[in-house]
Every structure is written in C-alpha cells, then in structure tokens.
PDB file of C-alpha atoms in Angstrom:
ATOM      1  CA  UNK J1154      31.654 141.641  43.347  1.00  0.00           C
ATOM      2  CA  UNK J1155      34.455 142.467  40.375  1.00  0.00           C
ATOM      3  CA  UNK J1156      34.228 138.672  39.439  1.00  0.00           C
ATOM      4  CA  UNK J1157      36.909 135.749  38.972  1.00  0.00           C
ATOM      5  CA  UNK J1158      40.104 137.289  40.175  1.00  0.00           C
ATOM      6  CA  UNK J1159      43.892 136.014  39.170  1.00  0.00           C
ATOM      7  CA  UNK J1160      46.918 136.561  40.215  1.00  0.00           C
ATOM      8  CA  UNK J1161      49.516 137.601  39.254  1.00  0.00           C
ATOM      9  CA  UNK J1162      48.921 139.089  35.412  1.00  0.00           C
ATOM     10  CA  UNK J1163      52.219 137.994  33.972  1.00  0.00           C
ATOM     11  CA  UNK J1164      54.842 136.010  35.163  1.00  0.00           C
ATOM     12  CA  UNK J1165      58.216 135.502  33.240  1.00  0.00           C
ATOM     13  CA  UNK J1166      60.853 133.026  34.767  1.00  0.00           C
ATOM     14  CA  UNK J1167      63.628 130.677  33.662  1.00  0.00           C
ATOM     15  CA  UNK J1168      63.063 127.150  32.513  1.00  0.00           C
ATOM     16  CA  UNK J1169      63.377 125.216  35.783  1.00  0.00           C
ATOM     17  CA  UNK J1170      61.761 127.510  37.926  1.00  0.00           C
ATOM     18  CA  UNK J1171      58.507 126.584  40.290  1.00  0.00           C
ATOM     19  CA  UNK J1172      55.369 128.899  39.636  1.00  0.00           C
ATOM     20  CA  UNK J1173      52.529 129.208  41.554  1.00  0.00           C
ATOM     21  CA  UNK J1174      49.030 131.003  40.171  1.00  0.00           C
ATOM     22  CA  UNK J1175      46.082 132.044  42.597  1.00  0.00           C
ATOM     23  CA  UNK J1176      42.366 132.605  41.608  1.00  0.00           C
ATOM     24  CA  UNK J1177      39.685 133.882  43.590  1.00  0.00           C
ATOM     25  CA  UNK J1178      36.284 132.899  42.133  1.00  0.00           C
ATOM     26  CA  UNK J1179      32.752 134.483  42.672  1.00  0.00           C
ATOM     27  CA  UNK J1180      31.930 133.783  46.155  1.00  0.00           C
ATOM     28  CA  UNK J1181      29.349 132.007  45.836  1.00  0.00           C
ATOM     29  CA  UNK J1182      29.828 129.389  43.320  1.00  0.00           C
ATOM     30  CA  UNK J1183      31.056 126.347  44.616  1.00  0.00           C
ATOM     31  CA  UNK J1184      32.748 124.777  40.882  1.00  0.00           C
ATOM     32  CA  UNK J1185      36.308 126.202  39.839  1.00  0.00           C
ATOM     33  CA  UNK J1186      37.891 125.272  36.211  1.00  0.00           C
ATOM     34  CA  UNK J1187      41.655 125.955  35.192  1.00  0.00           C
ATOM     35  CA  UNK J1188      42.419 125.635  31.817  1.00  0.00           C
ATOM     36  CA  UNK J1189      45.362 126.451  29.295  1.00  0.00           C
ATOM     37  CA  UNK J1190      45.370 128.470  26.056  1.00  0.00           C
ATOM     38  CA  UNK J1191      47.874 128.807  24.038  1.00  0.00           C
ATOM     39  CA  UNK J1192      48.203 131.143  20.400  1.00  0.00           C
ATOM     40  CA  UNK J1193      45.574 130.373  18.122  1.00  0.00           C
ATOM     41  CA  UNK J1194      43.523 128.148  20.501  1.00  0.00           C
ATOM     42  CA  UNK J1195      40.584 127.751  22.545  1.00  0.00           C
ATOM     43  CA  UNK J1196      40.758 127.462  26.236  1.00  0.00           C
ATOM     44  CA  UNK J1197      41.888 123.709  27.198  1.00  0.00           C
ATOM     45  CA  UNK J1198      40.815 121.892  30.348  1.00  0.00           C
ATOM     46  CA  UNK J1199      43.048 121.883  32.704  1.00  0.00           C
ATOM     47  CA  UNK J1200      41.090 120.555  36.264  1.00  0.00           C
ATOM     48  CA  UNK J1201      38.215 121.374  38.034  1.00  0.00           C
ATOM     49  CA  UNK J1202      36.746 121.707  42.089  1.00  0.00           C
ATOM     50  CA  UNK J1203      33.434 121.279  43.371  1.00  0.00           C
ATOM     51  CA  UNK J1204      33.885 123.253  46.996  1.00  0.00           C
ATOM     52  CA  UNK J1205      37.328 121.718  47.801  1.00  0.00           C
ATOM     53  CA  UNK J1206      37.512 118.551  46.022  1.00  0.00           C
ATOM     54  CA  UNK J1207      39.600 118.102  43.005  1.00  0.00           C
ATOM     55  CA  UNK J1208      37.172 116.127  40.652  1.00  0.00           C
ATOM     56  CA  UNK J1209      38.546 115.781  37.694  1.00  0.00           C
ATOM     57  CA  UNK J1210      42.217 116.126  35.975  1.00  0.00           C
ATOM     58  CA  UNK J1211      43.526 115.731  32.425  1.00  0.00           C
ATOM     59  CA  UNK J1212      45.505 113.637  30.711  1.00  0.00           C
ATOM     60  CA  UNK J1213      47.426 116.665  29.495  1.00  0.00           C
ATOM     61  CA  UNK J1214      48.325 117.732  33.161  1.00  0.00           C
ATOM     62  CA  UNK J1215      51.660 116.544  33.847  1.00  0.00           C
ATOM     63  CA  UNK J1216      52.878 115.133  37.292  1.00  0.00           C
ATOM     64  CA  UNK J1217      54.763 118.906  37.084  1.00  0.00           C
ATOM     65  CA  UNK J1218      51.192 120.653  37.764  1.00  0.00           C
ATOM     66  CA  UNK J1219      49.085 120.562  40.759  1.00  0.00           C
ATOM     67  CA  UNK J1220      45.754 122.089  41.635  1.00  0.00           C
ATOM     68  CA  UNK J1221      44.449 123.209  45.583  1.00  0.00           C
ATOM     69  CA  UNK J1222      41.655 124.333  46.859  1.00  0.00           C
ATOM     70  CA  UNK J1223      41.695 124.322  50.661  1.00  0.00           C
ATOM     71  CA  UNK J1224      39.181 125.799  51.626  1.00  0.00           C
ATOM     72  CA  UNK J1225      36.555 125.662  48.596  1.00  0.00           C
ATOM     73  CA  UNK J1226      37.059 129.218  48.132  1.00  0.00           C
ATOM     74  CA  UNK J1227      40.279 130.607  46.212  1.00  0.00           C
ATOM     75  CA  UNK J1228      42.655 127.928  44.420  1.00  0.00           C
ATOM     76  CA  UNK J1229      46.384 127.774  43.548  1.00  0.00           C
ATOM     77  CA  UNK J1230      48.022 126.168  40.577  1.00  0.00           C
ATOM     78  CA  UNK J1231      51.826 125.006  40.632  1.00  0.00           C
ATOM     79  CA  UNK J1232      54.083 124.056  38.135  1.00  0.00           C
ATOM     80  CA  UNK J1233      56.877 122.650  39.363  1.00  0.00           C
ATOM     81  CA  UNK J1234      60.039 122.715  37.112  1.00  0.00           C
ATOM     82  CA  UNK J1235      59.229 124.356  34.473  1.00  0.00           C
ATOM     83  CA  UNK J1236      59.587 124.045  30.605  1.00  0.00           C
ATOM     84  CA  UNK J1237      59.487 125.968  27.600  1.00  0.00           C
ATOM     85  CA  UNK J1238      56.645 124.217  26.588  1.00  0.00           C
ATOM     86  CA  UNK J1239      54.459 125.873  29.669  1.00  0.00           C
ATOM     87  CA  UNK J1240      54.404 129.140  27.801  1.00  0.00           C
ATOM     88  CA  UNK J1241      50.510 129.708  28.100  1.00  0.00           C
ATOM     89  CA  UNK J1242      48.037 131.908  29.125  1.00  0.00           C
ATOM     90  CA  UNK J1243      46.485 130.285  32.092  1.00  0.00           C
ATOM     91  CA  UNK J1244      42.447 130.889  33.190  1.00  0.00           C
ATOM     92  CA  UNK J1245      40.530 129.903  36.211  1.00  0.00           C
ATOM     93  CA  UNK J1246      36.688 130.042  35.949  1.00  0.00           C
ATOM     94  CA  UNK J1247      33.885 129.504  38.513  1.00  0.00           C
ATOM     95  CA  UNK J1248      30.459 128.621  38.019  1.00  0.00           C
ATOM     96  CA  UNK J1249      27.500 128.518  40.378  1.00  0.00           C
ATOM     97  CA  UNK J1250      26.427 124.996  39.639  1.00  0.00           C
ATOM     98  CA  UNK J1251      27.994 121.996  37.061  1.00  0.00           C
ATOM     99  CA  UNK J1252      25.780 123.288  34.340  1.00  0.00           C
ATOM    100  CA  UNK J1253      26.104 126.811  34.700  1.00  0.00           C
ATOM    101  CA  UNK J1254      27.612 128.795  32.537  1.00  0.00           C
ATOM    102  CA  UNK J1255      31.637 129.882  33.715  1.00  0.00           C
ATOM    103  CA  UNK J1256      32.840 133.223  34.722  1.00  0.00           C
ATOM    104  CA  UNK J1257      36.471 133.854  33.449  1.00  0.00           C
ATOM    105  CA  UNK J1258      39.357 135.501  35.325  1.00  0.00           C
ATOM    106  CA  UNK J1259      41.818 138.141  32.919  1.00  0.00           C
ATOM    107  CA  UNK J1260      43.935 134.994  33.024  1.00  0.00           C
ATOM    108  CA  UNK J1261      47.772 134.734  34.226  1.00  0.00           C
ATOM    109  CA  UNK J1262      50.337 134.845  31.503  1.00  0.00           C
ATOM    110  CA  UNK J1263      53.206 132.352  32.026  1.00  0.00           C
ATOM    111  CA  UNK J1264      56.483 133.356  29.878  1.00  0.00           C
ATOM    112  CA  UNK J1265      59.099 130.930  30.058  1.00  0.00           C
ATOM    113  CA  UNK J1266      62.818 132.322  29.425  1.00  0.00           C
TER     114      UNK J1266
ATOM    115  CA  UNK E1267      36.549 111.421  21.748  1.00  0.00           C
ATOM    116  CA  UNK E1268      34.309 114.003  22.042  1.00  0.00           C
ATOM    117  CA  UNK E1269      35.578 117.582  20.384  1.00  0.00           C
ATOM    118  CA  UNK E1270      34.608 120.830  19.166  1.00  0.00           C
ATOM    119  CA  UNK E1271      35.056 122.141  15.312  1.00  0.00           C
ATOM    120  CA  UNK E1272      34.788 125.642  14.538  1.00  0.00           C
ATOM    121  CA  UNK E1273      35.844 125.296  11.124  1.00  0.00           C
ATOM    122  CA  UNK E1274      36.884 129.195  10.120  1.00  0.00           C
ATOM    123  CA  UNK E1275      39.683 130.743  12.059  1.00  0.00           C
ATOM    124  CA  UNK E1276      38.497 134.059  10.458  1.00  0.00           C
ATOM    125  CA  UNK E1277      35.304 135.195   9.003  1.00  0.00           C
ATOM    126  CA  UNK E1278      34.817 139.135   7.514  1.00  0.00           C
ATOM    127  CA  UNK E1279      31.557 140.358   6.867  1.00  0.00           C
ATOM    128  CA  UNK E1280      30.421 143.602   5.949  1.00  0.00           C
ATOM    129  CA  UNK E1281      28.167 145.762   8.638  1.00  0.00           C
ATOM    130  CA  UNK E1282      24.452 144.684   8.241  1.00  0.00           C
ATOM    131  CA  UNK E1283      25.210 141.631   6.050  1.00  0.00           C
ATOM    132  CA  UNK E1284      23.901 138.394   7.722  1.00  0.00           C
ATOM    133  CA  UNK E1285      26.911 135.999   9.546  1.00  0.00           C
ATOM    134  CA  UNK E1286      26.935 132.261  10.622  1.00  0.00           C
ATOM    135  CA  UNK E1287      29.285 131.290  12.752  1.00  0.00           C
ATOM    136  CA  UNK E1288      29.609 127.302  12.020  1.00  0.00           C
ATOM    137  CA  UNK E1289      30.179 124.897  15.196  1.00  0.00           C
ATOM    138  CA  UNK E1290      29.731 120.851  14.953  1.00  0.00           C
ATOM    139  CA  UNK E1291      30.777 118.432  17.888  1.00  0.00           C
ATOM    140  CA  UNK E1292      31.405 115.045  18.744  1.00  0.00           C
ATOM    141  CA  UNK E1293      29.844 113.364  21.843  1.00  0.00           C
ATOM    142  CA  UNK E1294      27.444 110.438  22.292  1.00  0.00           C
ATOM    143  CA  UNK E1295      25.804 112.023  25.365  1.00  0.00           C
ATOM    144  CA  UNK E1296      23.814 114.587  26.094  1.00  0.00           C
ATOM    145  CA  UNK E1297      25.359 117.724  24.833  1.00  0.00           C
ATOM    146  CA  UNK E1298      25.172 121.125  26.472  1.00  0.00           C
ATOM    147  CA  UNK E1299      26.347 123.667  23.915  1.00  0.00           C
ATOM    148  CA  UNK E1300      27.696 127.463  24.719  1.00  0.00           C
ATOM    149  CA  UNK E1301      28.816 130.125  23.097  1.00  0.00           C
ATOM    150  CA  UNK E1302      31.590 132.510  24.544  1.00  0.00           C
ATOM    151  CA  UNK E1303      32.755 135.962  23.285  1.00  0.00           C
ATOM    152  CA  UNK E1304      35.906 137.876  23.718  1.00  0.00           C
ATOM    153  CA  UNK E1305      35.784 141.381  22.535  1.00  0.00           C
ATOM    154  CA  UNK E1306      39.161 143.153  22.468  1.00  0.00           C
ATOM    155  CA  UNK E1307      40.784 143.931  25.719  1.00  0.00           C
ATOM    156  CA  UNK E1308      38.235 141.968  27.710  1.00  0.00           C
ATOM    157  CA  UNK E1309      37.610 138.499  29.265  1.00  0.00           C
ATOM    158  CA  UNK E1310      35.927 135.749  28.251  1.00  0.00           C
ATOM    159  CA  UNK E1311      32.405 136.036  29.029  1.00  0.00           C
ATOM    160  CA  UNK E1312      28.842 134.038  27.892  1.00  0.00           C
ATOM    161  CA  UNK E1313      27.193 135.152  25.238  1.00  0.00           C
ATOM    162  CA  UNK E1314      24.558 132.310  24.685  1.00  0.00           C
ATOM    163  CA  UNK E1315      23.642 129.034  25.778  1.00  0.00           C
ATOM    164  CA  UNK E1316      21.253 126.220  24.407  1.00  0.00           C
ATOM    165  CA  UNK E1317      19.390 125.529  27.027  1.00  0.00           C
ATOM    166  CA  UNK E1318      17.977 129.034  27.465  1.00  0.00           C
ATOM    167  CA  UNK E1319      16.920 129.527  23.836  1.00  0.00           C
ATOM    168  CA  UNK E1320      17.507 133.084  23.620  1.00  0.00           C
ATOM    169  CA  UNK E1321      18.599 135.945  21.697  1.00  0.00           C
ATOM    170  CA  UNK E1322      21.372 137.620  23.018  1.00  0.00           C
ATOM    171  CA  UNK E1323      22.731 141.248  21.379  1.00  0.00           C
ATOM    172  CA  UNK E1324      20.839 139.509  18.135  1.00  0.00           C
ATOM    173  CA  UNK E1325      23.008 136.084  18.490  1.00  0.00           C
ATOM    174  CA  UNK E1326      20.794 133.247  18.214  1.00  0.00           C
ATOM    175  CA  UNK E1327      21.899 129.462  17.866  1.00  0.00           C
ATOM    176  CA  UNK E1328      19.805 126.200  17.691  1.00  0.00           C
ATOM    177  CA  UNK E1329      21.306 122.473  18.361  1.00  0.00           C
ATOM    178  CA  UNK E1330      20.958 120.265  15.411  1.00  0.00           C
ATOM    179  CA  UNK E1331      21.429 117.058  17.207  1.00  0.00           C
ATOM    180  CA  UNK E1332      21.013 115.416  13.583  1.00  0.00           C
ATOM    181  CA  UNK E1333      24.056 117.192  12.287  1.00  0.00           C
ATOM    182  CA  UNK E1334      25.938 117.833  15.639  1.00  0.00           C
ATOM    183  CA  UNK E1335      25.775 121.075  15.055  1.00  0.00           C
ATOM    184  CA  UNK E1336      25.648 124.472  17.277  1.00  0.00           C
ATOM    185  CA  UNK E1337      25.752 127.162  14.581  1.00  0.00           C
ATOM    186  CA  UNK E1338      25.904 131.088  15.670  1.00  0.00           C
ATOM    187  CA  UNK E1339      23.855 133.278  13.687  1.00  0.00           C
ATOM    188  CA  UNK E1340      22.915 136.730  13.124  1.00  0.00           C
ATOM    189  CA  UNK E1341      21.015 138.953  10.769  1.00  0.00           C
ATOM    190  CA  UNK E1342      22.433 141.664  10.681  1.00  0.00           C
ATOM    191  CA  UNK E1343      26.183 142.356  11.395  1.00  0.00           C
ATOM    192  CA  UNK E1344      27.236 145.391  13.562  1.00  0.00           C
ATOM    193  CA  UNK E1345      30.771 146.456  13.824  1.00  0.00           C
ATOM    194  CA  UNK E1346      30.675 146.099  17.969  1.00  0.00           C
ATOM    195  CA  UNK E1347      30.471 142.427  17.013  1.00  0.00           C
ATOM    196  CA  UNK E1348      34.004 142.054  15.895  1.00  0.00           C
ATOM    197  CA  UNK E1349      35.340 139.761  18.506  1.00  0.00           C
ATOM    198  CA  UNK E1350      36.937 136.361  19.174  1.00  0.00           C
ATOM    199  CA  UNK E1351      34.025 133.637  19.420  1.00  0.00           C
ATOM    200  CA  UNK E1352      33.924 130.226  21.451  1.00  0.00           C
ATOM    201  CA  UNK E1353      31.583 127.348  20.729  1.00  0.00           C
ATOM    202  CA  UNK E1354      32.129 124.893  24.157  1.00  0.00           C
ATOM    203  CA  UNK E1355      30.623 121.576  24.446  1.00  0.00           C
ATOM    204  CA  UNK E1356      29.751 120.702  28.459  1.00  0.00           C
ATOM    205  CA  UNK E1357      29.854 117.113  29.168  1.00  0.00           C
ATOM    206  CA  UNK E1358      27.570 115.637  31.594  1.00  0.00           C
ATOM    207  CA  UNK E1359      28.977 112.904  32.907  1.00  0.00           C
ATOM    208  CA  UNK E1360      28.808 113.668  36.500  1.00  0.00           C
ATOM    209  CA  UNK E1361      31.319 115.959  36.069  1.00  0.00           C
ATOM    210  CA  UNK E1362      31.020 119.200  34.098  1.00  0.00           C
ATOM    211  CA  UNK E1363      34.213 119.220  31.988  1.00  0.00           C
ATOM    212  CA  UNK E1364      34.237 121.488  29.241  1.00  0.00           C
ATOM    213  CA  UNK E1365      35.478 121.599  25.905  1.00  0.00           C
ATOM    214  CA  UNK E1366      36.404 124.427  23.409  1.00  0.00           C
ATOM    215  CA  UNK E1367      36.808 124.997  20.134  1.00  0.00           C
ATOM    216  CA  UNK E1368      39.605 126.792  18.320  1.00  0.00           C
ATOM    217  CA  UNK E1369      37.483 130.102  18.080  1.00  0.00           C
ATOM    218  CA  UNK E1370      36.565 131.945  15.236  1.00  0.00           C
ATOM    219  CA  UNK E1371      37.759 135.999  15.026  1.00  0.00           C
ATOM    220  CA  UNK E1372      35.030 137.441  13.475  1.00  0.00           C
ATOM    221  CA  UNK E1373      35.476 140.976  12.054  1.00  0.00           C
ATOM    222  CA  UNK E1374      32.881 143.134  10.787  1.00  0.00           C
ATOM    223  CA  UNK E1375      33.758 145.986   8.637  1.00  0.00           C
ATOM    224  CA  UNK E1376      32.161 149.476   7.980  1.00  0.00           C
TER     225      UNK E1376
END
C-alpha cells in the first residue's frame, strides 16, 4: 500500500477555468478529509466522507466547490469557475475510523493564472 | 469557536538543548489533541497523539485541560528534528472535523 494518493501534483489554469482533483485513500479506511492550505498556514477543513456520504462541509466552501465519493473508495473535488483566490495547496486524508489519526496525500497544487 | 494557537511561527534551538513547542485550544467538548510533522520534502504524517500517551522519536505531550493546553516537548534537540509541526484539535461531535493550527517551523542547529 504507498498510502493516500492525489492527483494530479500541480495544476496551473486561468481564472475561470473548472478543476477537478482525485484522491485515492488507504483502502481500507472508510473516512476521507479535504482540506486547504495556503502560505504560512495549517491545513483548513475543507469536507469530509464516511464510506460515500458527504458528512460534513464548511462554511468556507463556496457553492464553486463540490466533493464526491461514489463509491466510498476514491473522491473527486471540483471547483467550478475559478478565482485567484483558489491558489492553494489542496490535501485529501483518510483515516480508518472518526478518531483515528489521518494519513495525508503529497497534496495537489492549484495555481491560478 | 473552537481554534488552535501555536503561538511561534519559528522556534531555533541549538542540538541537545531542550524545546517546547507551545499549543493551547478552544473547545467546550471533549478535546482530542494531535500532533503532525512535516519534515522537508515529505507529507504530513502523525507524530503523536493524546490518547496514546507515548513517546514518539523523544516527542512527548500531555493535555492540560486546566490551561487548554497541548504543549510538544523534548529533551534533547537533534538536528533530524528540524521540521514543520502541527498541533490539531479533533472535535467529537459525531463528526470528526479537524482543526489545525498555523504550525510552528522548528529548526535545530549544529
């Protein structure tokens, strides 16, 4: 098992442009987290799935984003029309249980032209 | 609201000198506290959590539930400790959303 995979590593694209992230977690753990960092920061909650059900969502997650996870395996993230702002390195972690502590992807890094 | 402080963005300590790395939170509940590391070049990964009450590569770190604190400590610096460092607070609330502090990049030198 080589972990919490993402994909892809970097993306650049224009302001206004739809991006789409993928993450495949450890197998078996059936909890997924996205979350945001930008310079200087900790990692900010984003969303998380138990199995295939979206269970929680920030405030902070504009109408712009949304989360799947079809199957309760791998997950996508969109962002749909995107804005400077966006600029971010985004993670997905997975965790056997709630309580558990999270196994981190390398991350995706979103540049915004 | 329930947050995370990790008050130094940077702390420098000589190799063998003792360090502290300071973490206080805010949340009524029931915390569960963490600490994540991030050495250069790699990913995020768990270095200790509260619940276990263990020593990890030296790291130890006791919740103060008095002062809200979750402090990281360790006796005696090494230079393979230079890294970025996490505190996140886990909130049980039937969901496991976590929260993380700022970091602190702690650099040990020779």
């Amino acid at each position: 098992d080589t972990g919490v995979s993402q994909d892809p590593r970097h993306k650049i694209t224009k302001r206004g442009q739809n991006v789409t992230f993928r993450c495949d977690p450890i197998s078996e753990h059936n909890r997924l987290y996205w979350y945001r960092q930008t310079l200087g920061q900790g990692p900010e909650f984003l969303t998380y799935f138990q199995n295939e059900a979206q269970l929680e969502k920030s405030r902070l997650l504009s109408d712009r984003f949304s989360a799947e996870r079809p199957k309760g395996s791998f997950s996508t993230l969109e962002i749909q029309r995107t804005e400077q702002g966006d600029s971010a390195m985004y993670l997905c972690a997975s965790s056997r249980d709630g309580s558990g502590p999270q196994h981190f992807g390398d991350g995706t890094r979103l540049s915004i032209l | 609201a329930q947050r995370v402080t990790q008050p130094e963005k940077l702390l420098s300590v000589f190799k063998g000198a003792p360090v502290e790395l300071k973490c206080n939170y805010s949340y009524s509940g029931s915390p569960e506290l963490f600490w994540y590391v991030q050495y250069s070049r790699q990913r995020l990964q768990l270095l200790l959590r509260h619940i276990s009450r263990e020593s990890i590569k030296g790291f130890t770190a006791d919740l103060n539930k008095g002062e809200t604190s979750f402090h990281l400590k360790k006796p005696f610096a090494q230079e393979e400790d230079s890294a970025m460092y996490y505190c996140a607070l886990s909130l049980n609330t039937g969901g496991f959303k976590t929260i993380f502090g700022a970091g602190t990049r702690l650099f040990v030198k020779a």
